[in-house]
Coordinates of C-alpha atoms and ligand atoms in Angstrom, one line a residue:
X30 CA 67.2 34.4 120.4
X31 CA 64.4 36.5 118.3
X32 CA 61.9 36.1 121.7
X33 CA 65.1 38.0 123.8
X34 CA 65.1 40.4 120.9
X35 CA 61.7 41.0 121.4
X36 CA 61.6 40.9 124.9
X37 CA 64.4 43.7 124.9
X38 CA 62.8 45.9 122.7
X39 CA 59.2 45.8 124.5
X40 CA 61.4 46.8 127.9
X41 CA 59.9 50.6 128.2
X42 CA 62.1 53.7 128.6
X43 CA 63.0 55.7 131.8
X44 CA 60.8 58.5 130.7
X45 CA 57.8 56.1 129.7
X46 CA 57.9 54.6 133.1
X47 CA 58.4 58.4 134.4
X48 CA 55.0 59.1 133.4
X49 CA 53.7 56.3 135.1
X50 CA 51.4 57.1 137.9
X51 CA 52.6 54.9 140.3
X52 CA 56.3 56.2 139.6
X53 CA 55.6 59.3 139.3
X54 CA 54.0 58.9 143.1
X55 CA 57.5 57.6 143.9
X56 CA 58.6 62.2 143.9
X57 CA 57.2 62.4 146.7
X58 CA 59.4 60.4 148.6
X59 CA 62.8 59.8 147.1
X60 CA 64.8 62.7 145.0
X61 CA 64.6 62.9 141.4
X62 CA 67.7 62.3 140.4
X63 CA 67.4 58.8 142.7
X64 CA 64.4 57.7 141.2
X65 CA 66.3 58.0 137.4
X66 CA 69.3 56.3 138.4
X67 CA 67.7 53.5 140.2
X68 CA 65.0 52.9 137.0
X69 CA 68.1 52.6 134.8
X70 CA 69.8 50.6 137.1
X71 CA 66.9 47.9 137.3
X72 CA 66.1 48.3 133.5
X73 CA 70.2 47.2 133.4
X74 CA 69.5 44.4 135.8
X75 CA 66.1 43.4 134.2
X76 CA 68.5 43.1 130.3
X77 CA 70.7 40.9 131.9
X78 CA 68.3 38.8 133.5
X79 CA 66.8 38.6 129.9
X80 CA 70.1 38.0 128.1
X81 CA 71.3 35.1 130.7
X82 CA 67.9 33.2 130.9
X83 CA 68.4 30.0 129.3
X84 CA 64.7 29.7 128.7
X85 CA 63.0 33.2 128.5
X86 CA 59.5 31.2 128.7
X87 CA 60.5 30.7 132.3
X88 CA 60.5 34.5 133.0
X89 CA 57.6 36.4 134.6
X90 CA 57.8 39.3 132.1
X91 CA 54.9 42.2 132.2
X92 CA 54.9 46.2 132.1
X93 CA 53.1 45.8 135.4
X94 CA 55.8 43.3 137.1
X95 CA 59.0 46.2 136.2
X96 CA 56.7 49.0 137.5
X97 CA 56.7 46.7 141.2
X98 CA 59.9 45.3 140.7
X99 CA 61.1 49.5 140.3
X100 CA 58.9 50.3 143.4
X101 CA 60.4 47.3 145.3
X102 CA 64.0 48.2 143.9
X103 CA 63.7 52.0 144.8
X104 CA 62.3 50.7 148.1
X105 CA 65.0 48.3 149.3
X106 CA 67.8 50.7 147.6
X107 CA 67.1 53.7 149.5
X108 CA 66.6 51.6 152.9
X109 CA 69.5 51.8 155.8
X110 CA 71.5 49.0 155.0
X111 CA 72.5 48.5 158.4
X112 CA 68.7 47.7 159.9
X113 CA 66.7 45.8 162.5
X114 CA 66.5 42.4 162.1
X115 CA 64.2 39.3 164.5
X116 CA 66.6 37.3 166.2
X117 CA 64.7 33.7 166.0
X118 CA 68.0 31.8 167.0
X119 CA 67.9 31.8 170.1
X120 CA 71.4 33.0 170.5
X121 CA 71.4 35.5 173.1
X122 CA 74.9 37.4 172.0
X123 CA 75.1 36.8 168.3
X124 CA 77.8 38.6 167.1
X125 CA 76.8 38.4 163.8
X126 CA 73.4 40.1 165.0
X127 CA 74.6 42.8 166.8
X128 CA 75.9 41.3 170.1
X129 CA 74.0 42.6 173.5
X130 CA 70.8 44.7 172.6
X131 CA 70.8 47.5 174.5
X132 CA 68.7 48.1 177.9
X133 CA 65.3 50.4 176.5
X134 CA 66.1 51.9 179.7
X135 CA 68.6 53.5 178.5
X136 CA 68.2 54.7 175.0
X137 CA 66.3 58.2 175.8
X138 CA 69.6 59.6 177.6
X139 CA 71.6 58.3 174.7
X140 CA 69.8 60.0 171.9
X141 CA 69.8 62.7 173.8
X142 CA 73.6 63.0 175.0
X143 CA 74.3 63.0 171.3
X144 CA 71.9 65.0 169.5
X145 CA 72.6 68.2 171.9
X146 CA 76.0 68.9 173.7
X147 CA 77.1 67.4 176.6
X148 CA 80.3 68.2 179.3
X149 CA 81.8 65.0 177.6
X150 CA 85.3 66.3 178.2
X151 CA 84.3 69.6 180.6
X152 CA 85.0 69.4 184.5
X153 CA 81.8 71.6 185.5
X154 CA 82.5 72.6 188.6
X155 CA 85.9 74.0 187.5
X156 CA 84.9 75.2 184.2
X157 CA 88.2 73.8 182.4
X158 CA 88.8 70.7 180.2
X159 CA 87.9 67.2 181.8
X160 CA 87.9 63.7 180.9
X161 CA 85.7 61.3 178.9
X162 CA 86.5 58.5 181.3
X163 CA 85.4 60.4 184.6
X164 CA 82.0 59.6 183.7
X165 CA 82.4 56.3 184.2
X166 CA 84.8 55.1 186.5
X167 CA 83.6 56.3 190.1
X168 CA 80.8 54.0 189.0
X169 CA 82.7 51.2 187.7
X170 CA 84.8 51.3 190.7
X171 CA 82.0 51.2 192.9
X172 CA 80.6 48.1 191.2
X173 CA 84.1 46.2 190.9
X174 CA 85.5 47.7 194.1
X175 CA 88.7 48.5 191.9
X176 CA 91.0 51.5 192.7
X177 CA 90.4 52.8 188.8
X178 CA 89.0 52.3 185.6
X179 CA 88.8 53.6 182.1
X180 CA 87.1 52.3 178.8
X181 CA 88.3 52.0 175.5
X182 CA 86.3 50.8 172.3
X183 CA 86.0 47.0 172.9
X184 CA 88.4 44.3 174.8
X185 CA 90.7 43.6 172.1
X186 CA 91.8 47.3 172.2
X187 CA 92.0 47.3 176.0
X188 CA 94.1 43.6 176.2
X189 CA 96.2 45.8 173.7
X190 CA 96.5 49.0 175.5
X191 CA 97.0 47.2 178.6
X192 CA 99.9 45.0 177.0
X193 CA 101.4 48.2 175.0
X194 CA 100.9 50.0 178.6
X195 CA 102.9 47.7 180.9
X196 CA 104.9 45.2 178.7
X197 CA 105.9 46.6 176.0
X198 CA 109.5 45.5 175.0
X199 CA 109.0 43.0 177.4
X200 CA 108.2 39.6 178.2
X201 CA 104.3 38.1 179.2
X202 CA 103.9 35.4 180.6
X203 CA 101.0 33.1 179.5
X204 CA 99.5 29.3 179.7
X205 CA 99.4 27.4 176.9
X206 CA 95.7 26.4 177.5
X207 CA 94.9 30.1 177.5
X208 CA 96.6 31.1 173.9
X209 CA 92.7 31.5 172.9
X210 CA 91.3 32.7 169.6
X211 CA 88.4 34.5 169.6
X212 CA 85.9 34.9 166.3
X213 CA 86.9 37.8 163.9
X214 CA 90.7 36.8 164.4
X215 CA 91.4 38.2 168.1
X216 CA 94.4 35.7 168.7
X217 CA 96.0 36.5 172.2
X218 CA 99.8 35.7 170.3
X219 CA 98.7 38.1 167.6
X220 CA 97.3 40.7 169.5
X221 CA 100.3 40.6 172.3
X222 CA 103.0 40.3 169.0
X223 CA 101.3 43.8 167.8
X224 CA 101.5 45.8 171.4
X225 CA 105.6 45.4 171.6
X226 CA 105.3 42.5 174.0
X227 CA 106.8 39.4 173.7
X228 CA 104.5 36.2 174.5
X229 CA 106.2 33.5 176.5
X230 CA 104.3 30.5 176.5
X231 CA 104.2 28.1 179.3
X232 CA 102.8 24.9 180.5
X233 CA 101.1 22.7 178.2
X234 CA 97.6 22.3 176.3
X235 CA 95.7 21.1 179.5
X236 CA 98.3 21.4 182.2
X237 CA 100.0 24.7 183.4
X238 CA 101.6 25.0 187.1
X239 CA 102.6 27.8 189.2
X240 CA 106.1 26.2 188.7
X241 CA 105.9 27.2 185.3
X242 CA 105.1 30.0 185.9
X243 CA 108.0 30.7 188.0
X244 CA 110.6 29.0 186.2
X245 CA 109.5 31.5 182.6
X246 CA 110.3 34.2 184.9
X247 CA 113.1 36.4 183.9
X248 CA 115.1 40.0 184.0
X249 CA 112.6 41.2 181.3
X250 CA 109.4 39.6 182.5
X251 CA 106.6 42.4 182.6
X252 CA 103.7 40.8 183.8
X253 CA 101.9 37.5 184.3
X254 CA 98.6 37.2 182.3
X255 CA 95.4 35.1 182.2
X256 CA 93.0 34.8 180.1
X257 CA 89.7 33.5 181.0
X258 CA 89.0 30.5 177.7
X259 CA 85.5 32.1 177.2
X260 CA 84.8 30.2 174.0
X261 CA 85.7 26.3 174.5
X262 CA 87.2 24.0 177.7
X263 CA 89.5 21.8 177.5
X264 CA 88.1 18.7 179.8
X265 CA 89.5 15.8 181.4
X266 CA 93.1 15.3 182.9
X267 CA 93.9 19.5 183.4
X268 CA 94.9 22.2 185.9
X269 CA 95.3 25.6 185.7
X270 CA 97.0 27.9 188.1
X271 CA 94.1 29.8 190.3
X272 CA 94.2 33.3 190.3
X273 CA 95.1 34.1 193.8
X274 CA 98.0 31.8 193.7
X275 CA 99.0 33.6 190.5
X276 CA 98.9 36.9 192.2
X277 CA 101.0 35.7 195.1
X278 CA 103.8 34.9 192.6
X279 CA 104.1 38.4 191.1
X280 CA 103.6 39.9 194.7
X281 CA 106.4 37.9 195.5
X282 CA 108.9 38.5 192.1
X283 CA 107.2 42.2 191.9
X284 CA 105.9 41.6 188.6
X285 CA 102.2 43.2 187.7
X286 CA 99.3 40.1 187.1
X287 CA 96.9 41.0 184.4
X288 CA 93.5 38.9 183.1
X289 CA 91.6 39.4 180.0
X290 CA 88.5 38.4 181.5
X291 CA 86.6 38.2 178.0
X292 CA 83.0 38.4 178.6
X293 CA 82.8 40.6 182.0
X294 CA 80.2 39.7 184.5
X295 CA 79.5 41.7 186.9
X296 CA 76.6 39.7 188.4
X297 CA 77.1 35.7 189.8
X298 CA 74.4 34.2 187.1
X299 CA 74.7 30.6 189.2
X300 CA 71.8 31.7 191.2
X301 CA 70.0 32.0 187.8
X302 CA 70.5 28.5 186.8
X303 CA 73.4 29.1 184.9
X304 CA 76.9 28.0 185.1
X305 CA 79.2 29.5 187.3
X306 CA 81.6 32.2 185.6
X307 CA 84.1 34.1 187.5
X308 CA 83.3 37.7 188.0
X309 CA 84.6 41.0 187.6
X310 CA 84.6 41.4 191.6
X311 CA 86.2 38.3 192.3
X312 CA 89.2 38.7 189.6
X313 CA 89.6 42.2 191.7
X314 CA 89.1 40.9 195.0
X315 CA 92.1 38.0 193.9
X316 CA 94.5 40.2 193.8
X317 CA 94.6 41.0 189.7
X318 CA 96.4 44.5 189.1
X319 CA 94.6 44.7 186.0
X320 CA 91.5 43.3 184.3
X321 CA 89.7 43.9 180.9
X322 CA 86.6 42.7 179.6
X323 CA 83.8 43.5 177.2
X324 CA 81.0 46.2 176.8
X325 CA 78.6 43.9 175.1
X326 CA 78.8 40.7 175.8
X327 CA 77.7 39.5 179.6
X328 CA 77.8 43.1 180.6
X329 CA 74.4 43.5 178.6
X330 CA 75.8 47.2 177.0
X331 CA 77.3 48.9 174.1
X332 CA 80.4 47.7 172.7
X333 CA 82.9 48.7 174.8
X334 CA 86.4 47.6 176.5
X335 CA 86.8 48.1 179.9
X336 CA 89.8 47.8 181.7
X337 CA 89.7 48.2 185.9
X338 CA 92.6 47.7 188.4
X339 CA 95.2 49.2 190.6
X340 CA 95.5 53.2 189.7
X341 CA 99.0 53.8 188.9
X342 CA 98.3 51.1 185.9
X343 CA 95.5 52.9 185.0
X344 CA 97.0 56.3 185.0
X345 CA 99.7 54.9 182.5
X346 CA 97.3 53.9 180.0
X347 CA 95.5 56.7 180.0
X348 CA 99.1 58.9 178.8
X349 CA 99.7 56.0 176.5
X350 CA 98.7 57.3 172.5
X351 CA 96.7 54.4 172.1
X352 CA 94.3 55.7 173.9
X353 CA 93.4 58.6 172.2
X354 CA 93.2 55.8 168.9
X355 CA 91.1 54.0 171.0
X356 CA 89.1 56.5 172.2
X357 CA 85.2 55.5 173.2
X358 CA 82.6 57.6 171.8
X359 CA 80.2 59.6 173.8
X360 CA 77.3 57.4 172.6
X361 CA 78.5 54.6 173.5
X362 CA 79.6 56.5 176.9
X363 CA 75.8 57.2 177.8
X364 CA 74.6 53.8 176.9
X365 CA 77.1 52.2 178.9
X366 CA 77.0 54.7 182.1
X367 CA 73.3 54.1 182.0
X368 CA 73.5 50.2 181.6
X369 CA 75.9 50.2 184.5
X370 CA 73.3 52.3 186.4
X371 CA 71.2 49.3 186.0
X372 CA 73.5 47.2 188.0
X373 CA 73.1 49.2 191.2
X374 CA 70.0 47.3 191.8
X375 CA 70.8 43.4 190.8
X376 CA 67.0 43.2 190.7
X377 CA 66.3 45.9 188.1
X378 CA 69.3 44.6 186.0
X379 CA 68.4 41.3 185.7
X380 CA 64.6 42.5 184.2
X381 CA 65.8 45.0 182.1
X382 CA 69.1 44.6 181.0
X383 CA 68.4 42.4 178.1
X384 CA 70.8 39.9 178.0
X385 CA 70.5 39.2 181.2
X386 CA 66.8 38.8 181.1
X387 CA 67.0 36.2 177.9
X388 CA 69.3 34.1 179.7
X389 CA 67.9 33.7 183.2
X390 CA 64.2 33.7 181.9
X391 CA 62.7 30.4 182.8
X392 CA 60.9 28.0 179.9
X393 CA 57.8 28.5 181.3
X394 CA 57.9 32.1 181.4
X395 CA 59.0 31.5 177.7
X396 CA 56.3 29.4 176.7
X397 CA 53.7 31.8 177.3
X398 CA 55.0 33.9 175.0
X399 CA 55.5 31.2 172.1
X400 CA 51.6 30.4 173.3
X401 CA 50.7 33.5 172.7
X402 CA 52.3 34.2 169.0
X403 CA 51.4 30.2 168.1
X404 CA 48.2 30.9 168.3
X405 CA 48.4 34.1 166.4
X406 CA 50.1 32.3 163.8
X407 CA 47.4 29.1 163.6
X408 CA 44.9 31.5 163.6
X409 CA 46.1 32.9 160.0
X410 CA 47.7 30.1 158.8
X411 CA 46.6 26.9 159.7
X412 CA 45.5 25.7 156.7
X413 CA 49.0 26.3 155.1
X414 CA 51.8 25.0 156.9
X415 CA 52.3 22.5 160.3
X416 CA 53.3 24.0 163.5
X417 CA 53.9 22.9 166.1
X418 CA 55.9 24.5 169.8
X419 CA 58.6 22.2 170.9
X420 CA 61.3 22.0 173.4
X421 CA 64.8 22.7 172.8
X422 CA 67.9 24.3 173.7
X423 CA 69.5 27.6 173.4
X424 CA 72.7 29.1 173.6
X425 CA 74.4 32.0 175.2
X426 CA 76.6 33.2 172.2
X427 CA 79.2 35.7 172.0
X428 CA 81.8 32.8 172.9
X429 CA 80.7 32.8 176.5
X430 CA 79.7 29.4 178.5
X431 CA 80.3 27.4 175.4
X432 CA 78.6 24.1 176.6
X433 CA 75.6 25.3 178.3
X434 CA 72.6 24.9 176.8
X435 CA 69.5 26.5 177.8
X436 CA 66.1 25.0 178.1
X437 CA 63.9 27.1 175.8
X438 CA 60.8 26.8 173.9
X439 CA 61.1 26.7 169.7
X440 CA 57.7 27.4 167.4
X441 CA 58.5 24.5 164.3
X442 CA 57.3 25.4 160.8
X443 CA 57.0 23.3 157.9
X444 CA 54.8 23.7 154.5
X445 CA 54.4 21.8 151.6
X446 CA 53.9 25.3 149.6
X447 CA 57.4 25.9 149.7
X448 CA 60.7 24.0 150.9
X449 CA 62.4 24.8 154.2
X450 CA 65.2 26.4 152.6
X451 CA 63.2 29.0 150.7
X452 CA 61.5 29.9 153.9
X453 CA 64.5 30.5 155.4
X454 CA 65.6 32.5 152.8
X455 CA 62.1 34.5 152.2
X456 CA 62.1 35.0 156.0
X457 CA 65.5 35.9 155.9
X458 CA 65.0 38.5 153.0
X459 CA 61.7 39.8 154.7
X460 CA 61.6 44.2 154.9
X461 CA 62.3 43.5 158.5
X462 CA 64.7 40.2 158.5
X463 CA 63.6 37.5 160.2
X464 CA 66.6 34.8 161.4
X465 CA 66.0 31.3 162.0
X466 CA 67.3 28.2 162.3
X467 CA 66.8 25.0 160.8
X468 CA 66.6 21.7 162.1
X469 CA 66.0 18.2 160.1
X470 CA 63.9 19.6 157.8
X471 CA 62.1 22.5 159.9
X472 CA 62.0 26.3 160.5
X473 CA 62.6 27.1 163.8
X474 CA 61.8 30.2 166.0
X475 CA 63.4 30.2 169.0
X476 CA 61.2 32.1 171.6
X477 CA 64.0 33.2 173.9
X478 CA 65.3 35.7 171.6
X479 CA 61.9 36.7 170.1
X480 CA 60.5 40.4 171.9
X481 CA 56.5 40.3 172.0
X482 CA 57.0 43.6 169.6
X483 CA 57.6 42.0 166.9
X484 CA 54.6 39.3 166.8
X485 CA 53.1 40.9 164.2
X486 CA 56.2 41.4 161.9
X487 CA 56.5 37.9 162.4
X488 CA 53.4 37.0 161.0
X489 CA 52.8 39.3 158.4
X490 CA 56.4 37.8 157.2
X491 CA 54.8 34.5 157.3
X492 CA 51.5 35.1 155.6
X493 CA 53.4 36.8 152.5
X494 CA 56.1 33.9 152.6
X495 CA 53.8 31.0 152.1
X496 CA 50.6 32.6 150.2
Ligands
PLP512 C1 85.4 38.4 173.4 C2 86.8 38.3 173.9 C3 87.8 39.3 173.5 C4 87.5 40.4 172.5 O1 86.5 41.3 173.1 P1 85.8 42.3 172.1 O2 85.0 43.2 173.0 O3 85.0 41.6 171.2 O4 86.9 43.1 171.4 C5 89.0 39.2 174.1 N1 89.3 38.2 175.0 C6 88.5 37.3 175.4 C7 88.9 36.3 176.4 C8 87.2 37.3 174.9 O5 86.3 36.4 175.3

């Protein structure tokens, strides 16, 4: 106990370390009144570390290592918390991460839509008030070939506004197989429970038919739905009702057929290589009055909901007040007319929309680039870790095509300096975050995800991390 009492008494005050040169360089950048409270806060910190230490001896304890560990603390404190990280997991929509990163293409029109003015709700020609969704849905129509469209701030507001819209105090028709939940608690029952309709369930886990359909069908029914199981399959011995023949039914009872649509794509990715996913075009060219999907998932865009369909739907929802608590932002109105700009030309969305350009990219094309930073990497750290570039898989993410798993190219790091789990943690805690994964006893990098920006992050990150 008499070492801690020592130890706390030799801790220096604030205005000591105030008059330290390499603080005192610290008014230059941060506000005075920062700088104070975050030295007291660290002294605070530094105490307790002191007071809990079961063996003091253990502690690195020197004047010089509280004037970096201030610096470091000032540093980190007055940092954005919400910040750039490296996406080494080869996930292409991590939701966790940020979902789709946004086209580069892009980004100059949105930071300049909304660090100026812009006609967000002005009809120019007429001079009088307009509407935020005009400036997408001639477009959106023109891709989807639907009568109308509007956008809301992701798809679990639009399933709502479209439920709250045309069923509520009414009955919905849904499979059993389709009753999905996807992550951060969007359950279809819960979402349908909270927009005023009420969820009939039909069918069973892997088998619905169109006579179930049919015989759910009632005085109150509002609409059919379907929901597109993004995030799992069922497998085996099932059936589900197709979409046209779904259509047909309400055509014939006069009942309006929605689908959630989940991760919207707007481009047939089976001529990629990857697995066939219905489209937003074909759910329109079934016959579907209404469909919704997501900004930021397939789409490659900003988070978003958008819903597309027959008109007089359309025109209801917009009246509806959800609306206006749903309301989309004009940043995320720019980023998304200018992604969907993209897709005029399938060619120039496919290189540079990102998403789509991380999941169609070949191996090969990948392995150049995990050439390229392996060899940076062996050139300033051979001698302290193995590495080695490997094959393996990566996934799409964001729920969407659950089983398939993309051939990819993974750079594999072990050291004896240090064990894989404090790697993963020092990468993970590096200025610039660096998230990996790890696999039997290994750090891996998964080159799909990697951008050939941030080579050098990468390996400065390493160099500090295993010196
Ligand atoms: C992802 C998903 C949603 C939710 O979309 P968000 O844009 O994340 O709100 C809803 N339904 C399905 C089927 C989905 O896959």
């Amino acid at each position: 106990m008499s070492d801690k009492k020592a130890l706390l008494s030799s801790i220096p005050s604030v205005d000591e370390l105030l008059n330290n040169e390499h603080i005192t360089k610290l008014l230059d950048i941060y506000p005075r009144t920062v700088l104070v409270d975050s030295i007291r806060e660290y002294l605070k910190k530094y105490r307790e570390s002191i007071l809990q230490a079961e063996d003091v001896h253990k502690l690195v304890l020197s004047h010089n290592s509280i004037i970096d560990g201030i610096i470091a603390y000032v540093k980190d404190k007055s940092g954005n918390n919400l910040k750039n990280v490296i996406n080494g997991t080869g996930v292409v929509l991590h939701t966790n991460l940020g979902r789709a990163c946004i086209s580069p293409a892009v980004i100059d029109n949105l930071v300049k839509i909304s660090s100026r003015y812009s006609n967000l709700e002005m009809d120019l020609a007429k001079g009088s008030r307009g509407s935020r969704y005009d400036h997408v849905e001639e477009i959106l129509c023109y891709l989807t070939k639907a009568e109308a469209a509007m956008v809301v701030n992701n798809n679990a507001a639009a399933v709502m506004l479209v439920l709250s819209t045309m069923a509520k105090d009414g009955e919905v028709i849904v499979s059993r197989g389709q009753l999905v939940e996807i992550g951060g608690s969007f359950r279809v029952p819960d979402v349908m429970a909270q927009s005023g309709a009420k969820l009939v369930e039909v069918g069973t886990t892997n088998k619905t038919h169109l006579w179930d359909y049919e015989k759910a069908i009632g005085d109150n029914t509002k609409a059919l739905m379907k929901v597109h199981t993004s995030n799992y399959r069922i497998i085996g011995f099932t059936e589900e009702v197709k979409s046209d023949e779904l259509v047909d039914l309400g055509r014939k009872k006069g009942i309006p057929v929605i689908e959630d649509l989940g991760s919207g794509m707007l481009i047939d990715l089976s001529k990629y290589g990857l697995p066939y996913e219905p489209t937003v075009q074909e759910a329109i060219a079934s016959g579907m009055d209404v469909v919704t999907f997501s900004g930021d998932k397939m789409l490659g865009g900003p988070q978003a909901g958008i819903i597309v369909g027959k008109r007089k739907y359309i025109d209801e929802m917009k009246k509806n007040p959800l609306t206006r608590a749903f309301r989309i932002d004009k940043m995320t109105l720019a980023a998304l007319e200018g992604t969907l700009k993209l897709y005029l030309d399938e060619q120039r969305a496919i290189k540079e929309i990102p998403v789509l350009r991380m999941l169609t990219e070949d191996k090969e094309e990948i392995r150049k680039r995990a050439e390229k930073l392996y060899n940076k990497l062996m050139h300033s750290l051979e001698d302290k870790c193995s590495m080695l570039l490997c094959d393996d898989y990566s996934e799409v993410g964001g729920g969407s095509m659950p089983m398939h798993k993309m051939p990819t190219i993974v750079i594999s790091i072990s050291s004896d300096r240090i064990s894989v789990n404090q790697l993963e943690n020092k990468l993970r805690s590096n200025e610039t975050p660096i998230i990996t994964r790890i696999s039997k006893d290994r750090i891996l990098i998964d080159m799909r995800t990697i951008w050939e920006d941030e080579f050098d992050i990468i390996e400065e990150a390493l160099i500090k991390a295993l010196e």
